[in-house]
PDB file of C-alpha atoms in Angstrom:
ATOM      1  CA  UNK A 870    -143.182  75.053  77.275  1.00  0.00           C
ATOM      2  CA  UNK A 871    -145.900  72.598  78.123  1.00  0.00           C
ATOM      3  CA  UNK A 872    -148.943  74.330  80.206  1.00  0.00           C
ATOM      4  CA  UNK A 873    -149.707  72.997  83.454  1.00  0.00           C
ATOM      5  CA  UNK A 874    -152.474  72.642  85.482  1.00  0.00           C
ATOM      6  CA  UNK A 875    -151.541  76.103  88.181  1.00  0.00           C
ATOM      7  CA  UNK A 876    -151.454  77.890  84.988  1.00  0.00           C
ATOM      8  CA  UNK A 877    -155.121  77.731  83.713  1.00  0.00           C
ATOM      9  CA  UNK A 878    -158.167  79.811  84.889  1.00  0.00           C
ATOM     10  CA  UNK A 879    -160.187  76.831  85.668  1.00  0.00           C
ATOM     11  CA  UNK A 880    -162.963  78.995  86.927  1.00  0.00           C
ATOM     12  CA  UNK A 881    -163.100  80.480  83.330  1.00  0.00           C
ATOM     13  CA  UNK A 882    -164.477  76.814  82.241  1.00  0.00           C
ATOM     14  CA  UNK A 883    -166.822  77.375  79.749  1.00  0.00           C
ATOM     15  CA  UNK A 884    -169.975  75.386  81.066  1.00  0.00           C
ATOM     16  CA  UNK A 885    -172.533  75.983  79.143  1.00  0.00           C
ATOM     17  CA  UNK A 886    -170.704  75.003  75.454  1.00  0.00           C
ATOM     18  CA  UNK A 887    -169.295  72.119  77.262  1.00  0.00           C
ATOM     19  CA  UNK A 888    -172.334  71.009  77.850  1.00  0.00           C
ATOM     20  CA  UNK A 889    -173.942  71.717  74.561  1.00  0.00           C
ATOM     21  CA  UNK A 890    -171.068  70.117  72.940  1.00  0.00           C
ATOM     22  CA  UNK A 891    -170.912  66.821  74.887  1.00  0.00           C
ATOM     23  CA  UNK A 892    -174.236  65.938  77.029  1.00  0.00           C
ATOM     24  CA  UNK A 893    -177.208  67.415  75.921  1.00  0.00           C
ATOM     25  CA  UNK A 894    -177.881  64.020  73.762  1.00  0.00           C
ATOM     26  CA  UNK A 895    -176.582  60.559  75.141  1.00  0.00           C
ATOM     27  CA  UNK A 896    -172.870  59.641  72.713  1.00  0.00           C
ATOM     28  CA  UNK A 897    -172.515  56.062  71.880  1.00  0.00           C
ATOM     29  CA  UNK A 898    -168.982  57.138  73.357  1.00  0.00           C
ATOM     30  CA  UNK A 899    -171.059  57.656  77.031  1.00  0.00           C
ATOM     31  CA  UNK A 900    -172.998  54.880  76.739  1.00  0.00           C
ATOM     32  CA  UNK A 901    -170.265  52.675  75.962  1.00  0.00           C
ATOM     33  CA  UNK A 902    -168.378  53.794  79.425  1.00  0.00           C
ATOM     34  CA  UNK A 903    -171.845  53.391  81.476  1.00  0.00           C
ATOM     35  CA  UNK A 904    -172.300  49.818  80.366  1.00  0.00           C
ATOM     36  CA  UNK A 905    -168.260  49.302  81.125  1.00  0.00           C
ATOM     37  CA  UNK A 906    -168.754  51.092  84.590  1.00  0.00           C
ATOM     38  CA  UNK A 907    -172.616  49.378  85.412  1.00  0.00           C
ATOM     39  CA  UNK A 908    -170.537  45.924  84.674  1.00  0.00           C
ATOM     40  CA  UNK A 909    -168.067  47.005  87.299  1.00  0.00           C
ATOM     41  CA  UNK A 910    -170.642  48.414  90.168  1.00  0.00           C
ATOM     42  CA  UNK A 911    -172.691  45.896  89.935  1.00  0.00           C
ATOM     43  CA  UNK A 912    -169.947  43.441  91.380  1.00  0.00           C
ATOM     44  CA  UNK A 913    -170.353  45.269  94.342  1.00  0.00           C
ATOM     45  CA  UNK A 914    -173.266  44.912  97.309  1.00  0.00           C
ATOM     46  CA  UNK A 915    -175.604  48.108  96.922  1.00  0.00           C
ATOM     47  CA  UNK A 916    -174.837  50.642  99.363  1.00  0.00           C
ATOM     48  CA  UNK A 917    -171.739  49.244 100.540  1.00  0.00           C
ATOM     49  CA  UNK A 918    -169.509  52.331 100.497  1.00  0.00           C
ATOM     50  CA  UNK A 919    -169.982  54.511 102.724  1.00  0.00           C
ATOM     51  CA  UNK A 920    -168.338  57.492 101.091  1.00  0.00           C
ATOM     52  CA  UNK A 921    -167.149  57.749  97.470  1.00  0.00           C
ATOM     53  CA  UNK A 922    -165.716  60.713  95.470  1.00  0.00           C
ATOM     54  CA  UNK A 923    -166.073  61.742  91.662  1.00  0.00           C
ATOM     55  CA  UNK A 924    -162.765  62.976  91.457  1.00  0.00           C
ATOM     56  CA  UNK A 925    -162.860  66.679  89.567  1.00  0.00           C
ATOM     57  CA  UNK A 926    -166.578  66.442  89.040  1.00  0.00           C
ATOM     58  CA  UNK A 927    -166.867  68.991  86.241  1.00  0.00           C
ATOM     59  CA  UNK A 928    -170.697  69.272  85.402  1.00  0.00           C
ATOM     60  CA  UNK A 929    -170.900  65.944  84.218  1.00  0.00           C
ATOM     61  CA  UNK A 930    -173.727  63.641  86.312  1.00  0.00           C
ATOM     62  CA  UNK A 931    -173.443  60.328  84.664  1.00  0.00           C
ATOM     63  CA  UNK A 932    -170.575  59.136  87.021  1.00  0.00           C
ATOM     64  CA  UNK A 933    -172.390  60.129  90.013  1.00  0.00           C
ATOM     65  CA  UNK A 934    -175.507  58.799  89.603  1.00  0.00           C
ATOM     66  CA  UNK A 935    -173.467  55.367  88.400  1.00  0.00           C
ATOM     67  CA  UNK A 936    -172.036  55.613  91.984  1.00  0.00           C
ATOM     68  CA  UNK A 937    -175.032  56.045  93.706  1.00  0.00           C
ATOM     69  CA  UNK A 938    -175.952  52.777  92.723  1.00  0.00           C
ATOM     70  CA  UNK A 939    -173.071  51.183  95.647  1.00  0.00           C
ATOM     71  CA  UNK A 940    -172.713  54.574  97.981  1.00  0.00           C
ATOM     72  CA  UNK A 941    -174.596  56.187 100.680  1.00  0.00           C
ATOM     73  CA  UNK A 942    -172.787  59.801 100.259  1.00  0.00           C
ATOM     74  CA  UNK A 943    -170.703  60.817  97.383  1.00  0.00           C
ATOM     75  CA  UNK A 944    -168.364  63.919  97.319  1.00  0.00           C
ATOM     76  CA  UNK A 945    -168.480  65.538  93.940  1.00  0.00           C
ATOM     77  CA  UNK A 946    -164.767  67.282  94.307  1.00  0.00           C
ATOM     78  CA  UNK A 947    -164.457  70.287  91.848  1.00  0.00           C
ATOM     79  CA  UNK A 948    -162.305  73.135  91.904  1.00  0.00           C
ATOM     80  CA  UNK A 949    -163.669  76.054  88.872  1.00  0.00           C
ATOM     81  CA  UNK A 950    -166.297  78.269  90.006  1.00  0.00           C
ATOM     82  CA  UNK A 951    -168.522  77.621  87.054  1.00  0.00           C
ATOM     83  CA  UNK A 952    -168.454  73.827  87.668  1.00  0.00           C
ATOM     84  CA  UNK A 953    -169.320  74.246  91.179  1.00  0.00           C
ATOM     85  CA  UNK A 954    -172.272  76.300  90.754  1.00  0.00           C
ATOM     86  CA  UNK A 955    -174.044  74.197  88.279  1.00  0.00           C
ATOM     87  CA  UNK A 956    -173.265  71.544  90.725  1.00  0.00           C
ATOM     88  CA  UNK A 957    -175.572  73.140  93.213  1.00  0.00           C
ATOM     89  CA  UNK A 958    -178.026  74.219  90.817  1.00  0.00           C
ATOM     90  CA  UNK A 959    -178.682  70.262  89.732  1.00  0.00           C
ATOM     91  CA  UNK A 960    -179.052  69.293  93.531  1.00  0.00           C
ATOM     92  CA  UNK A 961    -180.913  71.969  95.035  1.00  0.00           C
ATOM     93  CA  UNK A 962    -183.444  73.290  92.105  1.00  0.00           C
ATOM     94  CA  UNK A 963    -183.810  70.333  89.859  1.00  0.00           C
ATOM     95  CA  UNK A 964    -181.406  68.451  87.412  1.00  0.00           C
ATOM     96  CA  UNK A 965    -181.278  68.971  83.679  1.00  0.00           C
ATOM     97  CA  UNK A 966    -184.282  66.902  81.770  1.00  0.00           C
ATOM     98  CA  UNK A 967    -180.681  66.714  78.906  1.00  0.00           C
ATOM     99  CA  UNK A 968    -179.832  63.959  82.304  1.00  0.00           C
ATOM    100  CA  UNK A 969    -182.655  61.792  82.467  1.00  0.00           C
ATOM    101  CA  UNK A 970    -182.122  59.135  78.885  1.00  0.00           C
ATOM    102  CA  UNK A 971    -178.259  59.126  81.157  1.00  0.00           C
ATOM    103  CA  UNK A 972    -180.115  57.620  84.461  1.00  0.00           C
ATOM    104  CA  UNK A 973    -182.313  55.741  82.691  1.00  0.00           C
ATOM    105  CA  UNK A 974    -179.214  53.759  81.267  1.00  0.00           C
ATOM    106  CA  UNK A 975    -177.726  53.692  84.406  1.00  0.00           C
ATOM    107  CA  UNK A 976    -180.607  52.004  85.917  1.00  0.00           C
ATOM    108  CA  UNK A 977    -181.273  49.927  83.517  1.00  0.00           C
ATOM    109  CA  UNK A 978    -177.448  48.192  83.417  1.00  0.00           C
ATOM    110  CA  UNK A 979    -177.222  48.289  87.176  1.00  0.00           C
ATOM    111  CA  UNK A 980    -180.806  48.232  88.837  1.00  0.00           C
ATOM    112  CA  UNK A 981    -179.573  49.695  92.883  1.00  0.00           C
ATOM    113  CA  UNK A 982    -179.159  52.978  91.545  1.00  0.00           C
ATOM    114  CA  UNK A 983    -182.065  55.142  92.895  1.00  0.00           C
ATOM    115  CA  UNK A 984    -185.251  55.169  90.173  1.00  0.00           C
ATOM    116  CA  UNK A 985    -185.209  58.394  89.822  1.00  0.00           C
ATOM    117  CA  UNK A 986    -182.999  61.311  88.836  1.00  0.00           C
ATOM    118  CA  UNK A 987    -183.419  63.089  91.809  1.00  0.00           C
ATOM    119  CA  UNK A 988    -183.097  60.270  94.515  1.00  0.00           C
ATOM    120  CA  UNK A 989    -179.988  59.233  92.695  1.00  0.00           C
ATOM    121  CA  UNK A 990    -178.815  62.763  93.024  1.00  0.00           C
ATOM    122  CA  UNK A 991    -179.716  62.444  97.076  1.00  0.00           C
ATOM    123  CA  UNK A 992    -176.291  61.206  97.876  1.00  0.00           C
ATOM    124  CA  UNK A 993    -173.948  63.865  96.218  1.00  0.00           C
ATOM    125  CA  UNK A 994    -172.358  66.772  98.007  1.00  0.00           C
ATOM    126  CA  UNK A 995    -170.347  69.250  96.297  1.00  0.00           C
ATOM    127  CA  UNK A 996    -166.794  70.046  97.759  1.00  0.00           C
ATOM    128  CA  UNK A 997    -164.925  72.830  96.341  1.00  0.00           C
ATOM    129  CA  UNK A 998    -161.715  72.177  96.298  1.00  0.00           C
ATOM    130  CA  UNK A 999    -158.435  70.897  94.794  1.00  0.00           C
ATOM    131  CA  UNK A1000    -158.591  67.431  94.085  1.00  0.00           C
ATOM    132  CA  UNK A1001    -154.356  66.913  94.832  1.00  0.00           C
ATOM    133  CA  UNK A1002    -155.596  67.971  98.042  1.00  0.00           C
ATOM    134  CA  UNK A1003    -157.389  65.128  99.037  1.00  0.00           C
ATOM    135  CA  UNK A1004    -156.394  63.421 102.456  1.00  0.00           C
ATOM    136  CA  UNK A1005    -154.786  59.848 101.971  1.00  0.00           C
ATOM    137  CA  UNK A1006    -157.274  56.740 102.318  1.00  0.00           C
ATOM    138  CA  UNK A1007    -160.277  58.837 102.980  1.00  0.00           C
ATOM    139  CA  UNK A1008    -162.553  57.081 100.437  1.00  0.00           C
ATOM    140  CA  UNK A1009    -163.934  53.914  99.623  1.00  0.00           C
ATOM    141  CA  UNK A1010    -164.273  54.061  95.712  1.00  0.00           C
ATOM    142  CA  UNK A1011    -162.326  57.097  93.744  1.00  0.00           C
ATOM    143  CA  UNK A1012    -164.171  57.897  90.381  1.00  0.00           C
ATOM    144  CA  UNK A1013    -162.431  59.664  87.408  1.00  0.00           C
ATOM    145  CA  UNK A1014    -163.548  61.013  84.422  1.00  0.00           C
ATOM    146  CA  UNK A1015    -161.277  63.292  81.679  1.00  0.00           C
ATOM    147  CA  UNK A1016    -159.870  64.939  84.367  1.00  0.00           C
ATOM    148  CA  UNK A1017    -155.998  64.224  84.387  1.00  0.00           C
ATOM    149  CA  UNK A1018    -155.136  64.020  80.700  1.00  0.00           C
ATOM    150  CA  UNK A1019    -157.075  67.082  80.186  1.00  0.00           C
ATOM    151  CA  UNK A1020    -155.622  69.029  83.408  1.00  0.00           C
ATOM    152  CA  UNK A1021    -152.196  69.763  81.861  1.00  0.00           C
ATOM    153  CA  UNK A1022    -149.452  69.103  78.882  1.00  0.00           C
ATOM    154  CA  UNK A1023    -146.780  67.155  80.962  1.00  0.00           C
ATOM    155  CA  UNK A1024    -147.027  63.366  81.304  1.00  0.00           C
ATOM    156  CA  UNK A1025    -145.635  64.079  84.341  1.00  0.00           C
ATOM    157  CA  UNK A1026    -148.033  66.211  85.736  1.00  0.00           C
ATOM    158  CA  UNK A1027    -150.509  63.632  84.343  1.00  0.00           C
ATOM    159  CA  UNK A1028    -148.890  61.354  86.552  1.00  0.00           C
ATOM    160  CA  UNK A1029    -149.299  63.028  89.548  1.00  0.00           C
ATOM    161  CA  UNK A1030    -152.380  63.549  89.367  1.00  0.00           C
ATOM    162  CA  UNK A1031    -152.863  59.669  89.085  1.00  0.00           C
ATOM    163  CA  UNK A1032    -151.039  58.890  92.287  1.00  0.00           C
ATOM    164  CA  UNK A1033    -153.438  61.422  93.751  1.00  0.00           C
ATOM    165  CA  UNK A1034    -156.275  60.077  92.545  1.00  0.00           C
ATOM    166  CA  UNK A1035    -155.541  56.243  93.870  1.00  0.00           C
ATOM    167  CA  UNK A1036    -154.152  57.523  96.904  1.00  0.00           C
ATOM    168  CA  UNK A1037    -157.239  59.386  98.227  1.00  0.00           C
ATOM    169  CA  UNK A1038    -158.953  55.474  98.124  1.00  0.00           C
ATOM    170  CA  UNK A1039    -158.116  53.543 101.345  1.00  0.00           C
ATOM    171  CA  UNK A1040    -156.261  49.983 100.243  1.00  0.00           C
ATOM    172  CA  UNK A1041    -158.433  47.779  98.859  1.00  0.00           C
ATOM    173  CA  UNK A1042    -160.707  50.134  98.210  1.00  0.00           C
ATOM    174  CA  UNK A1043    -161.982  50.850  94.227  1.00  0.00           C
ATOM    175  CA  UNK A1044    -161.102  52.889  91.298  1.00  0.00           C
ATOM    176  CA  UNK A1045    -163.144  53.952  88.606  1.00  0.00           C
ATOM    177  CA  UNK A1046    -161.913  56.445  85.492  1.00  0.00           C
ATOM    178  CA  UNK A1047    -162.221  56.883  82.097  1.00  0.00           C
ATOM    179  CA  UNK A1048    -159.531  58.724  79.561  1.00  0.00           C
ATOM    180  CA  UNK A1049    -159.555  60.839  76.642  1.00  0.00           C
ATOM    181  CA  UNK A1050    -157.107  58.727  74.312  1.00  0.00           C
ATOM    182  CA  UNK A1051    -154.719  60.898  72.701  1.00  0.00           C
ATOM    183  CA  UNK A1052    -156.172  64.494  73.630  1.00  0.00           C
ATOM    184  CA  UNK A1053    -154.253  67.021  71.876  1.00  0.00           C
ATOM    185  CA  UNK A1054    -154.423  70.477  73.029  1.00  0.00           C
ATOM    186  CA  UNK A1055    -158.369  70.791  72.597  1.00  0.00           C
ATOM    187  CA  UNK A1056    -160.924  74.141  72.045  1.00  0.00           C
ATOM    188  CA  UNK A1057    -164.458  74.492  73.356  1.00  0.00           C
ATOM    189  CA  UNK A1058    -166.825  76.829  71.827  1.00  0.00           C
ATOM    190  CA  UNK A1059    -165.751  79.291  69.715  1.00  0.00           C
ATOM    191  CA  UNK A1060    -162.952  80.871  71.328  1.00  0.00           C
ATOM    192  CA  UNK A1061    -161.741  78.732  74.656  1.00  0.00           C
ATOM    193  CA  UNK A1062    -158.399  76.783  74.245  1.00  0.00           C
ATOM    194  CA  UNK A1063    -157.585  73.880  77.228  1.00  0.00           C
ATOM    195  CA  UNK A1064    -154.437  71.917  77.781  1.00  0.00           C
ATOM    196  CA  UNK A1065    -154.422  68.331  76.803  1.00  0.00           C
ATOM    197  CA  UNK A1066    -151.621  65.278  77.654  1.00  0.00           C
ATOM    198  CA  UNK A1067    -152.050  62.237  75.024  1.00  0.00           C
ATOM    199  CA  UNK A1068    -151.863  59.251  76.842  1.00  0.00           C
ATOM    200  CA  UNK A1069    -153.348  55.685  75.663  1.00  0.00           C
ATOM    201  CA  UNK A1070    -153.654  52.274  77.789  1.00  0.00           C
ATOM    202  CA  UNK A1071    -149.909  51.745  78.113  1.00  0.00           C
ATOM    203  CA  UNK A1072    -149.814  55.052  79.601  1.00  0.00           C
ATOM    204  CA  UNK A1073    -152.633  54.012  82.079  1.00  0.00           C
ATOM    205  CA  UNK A1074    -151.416  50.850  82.796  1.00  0.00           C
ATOM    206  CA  UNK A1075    -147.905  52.274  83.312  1.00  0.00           C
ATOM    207  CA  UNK A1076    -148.711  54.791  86.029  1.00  0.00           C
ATOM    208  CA  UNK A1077    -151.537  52.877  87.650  1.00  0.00           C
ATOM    209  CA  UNK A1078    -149.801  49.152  87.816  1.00  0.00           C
ATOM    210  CA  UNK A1079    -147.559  49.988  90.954  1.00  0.00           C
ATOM    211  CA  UNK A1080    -151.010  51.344  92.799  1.00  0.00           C
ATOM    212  CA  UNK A1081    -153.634  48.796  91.947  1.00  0.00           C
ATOM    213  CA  UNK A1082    -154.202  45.274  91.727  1.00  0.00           C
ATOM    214  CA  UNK A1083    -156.868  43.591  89.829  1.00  0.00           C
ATOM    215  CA  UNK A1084    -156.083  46.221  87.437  1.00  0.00           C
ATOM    216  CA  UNK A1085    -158.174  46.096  84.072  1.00  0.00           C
ATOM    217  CA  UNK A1086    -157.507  48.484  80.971  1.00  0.00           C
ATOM    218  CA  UNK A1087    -159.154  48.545  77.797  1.00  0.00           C
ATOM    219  CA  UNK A1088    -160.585  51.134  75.253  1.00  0.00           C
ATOM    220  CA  UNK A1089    -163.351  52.032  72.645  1.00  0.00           C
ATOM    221  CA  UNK A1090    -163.109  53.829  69.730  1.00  0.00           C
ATOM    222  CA  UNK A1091    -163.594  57.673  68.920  1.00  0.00           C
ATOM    223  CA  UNK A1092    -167.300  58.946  68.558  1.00  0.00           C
ATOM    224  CA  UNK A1093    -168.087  60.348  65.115  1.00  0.00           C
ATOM    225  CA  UNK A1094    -171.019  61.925  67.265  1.00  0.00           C
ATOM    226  CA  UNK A1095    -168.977  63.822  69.178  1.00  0.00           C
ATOM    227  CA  UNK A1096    -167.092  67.370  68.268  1.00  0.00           C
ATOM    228  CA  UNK A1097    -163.484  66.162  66.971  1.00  0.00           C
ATOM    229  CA  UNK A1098    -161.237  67.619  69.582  1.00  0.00           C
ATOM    230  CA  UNK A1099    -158.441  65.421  68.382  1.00  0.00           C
ATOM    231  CA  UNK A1100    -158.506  62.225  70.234  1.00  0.00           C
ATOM    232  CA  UNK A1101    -158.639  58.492  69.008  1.00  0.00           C
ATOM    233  CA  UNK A1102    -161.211  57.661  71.633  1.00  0.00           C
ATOM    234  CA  UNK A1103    -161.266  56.206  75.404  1.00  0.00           C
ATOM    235  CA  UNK A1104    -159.485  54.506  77.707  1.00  0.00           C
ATOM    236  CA  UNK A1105    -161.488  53.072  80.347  1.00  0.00           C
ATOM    237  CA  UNK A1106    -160.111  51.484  83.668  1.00  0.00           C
ATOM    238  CA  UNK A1107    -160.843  49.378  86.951  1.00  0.00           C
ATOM    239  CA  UNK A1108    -158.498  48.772  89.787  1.00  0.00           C
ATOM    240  CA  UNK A1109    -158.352  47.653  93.728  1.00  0.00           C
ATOM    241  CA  UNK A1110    -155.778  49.960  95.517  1.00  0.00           C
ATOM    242  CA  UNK A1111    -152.893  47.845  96.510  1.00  0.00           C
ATOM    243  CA  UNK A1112    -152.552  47.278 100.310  1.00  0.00           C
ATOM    244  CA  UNK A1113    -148.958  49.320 100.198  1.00  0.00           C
ATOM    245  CA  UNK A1114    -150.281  52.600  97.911  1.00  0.00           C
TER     246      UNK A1114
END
């Protein structure tokens, strides 16, 4: 029986090696989706949306200080305990020095975001919650990042949490996401085990063609960099919502 996403302890998310293991040095892997995201922001007017979301933040910054480069507040949407509190920590003590080579990228590809660390962490505001629980059309750009394929086992499930994720974006608003490609059932640290759903772009493009226009798919390669957790790399994504999802 696959596991599903009600069936995990996600406040038993094991920070700390997660970090260690994926952002305490920038990955050719990250740097790769910045400059594919930076492309993408920087098609839009600085400060033009009003609100955004980072859509099951995790404790990953990069995406949010990409977004502050186009939004004047930015809900950071996370639902494990863990997550949540370092979160806070980066906003109201001081972020992680491991962050600053990740906003200096970010600047550098898309010059509106803030020039520093801090002022580009000015806009965030961490909601605890359930992302599938996110009103319809209440943002202007949804942002995405290893959160669905790496929720739960079933495709399904995976899917779902798709729909969710473009429908919390008012129509014609943006979408922003990147994908482990073909994430196996995955461990972090020593001990933790976490569900995984392989999916590649005809997956994405599957689920996210009947919500999106201007939809644009494409992929980079694994990082040798990077623990081996299984997958055969990333599957990175734009999209417009489509004026009927």
């Amino acid at each position: 029986m696959p596991t599903y996403n009600d069936d995990v302890d996600w406040d038993r998310w094991p920070v700390a090696d997660y970090l260690e293991e994926n952002y305490r040095a920038l990955h050719p892997s990250d740097a790769a989706v910045i400059a594919h995201h930076s492309a993408f922001y920087r098609r839009l007017p600085p400060g033009s949306i009003e609100r955004s979301v980072e859509f099951g933040a995790g404790p990953n910054l990069y995406p949010l200080i990409l977004a502050s480069g186009v939004s004047r507040r930015v809900d950071a949407v996370e639902t494990g305990a863990g997550n949540v509190a370092y979160l806070e920590r980066q906003l109201t003590v001081r972020p992680d020095e491991s962050w600053l080579p990740f906003h200096e990228l970010c600047r550098r590809l898309n010059p509106a975001v803030p020039d520093t660390l801090a002022g580009a962490l000015a806009p965030v505001e961490v909601v605890r919650g359930d992302v599938r629980s996110l009103p319809p059309g209440t943002y202007g750009l949804a942002s995405m990042h290893f959160v669905a394929e790496g929720a739960t086992e079933d495709v399904g499930e995976f899917a779902e949490f798709c729909r969710a994720f473009a429908r919390c974006v008012v129509p014609g608003g943006f979408l922003v996401a990147a994908f482990m490609e073909n994430m196996p059932t995955y461990r972090i640290g020593s001990a933790s085990h976490w569900p995984g759903c392989p999916v590649d772009p005809r997956t994405v493009e599957e689920v996210f063609a009947p919500l999106t226009e201007e939809l644009e798919v494409t992929r980079i390669d694994s990082d040798p960099t990077l623990p081996d957790y299984g997958d055969s790399g990333m599957v990175l994504l734009t999209a417009v919502t489509a004026s009927g999802s």
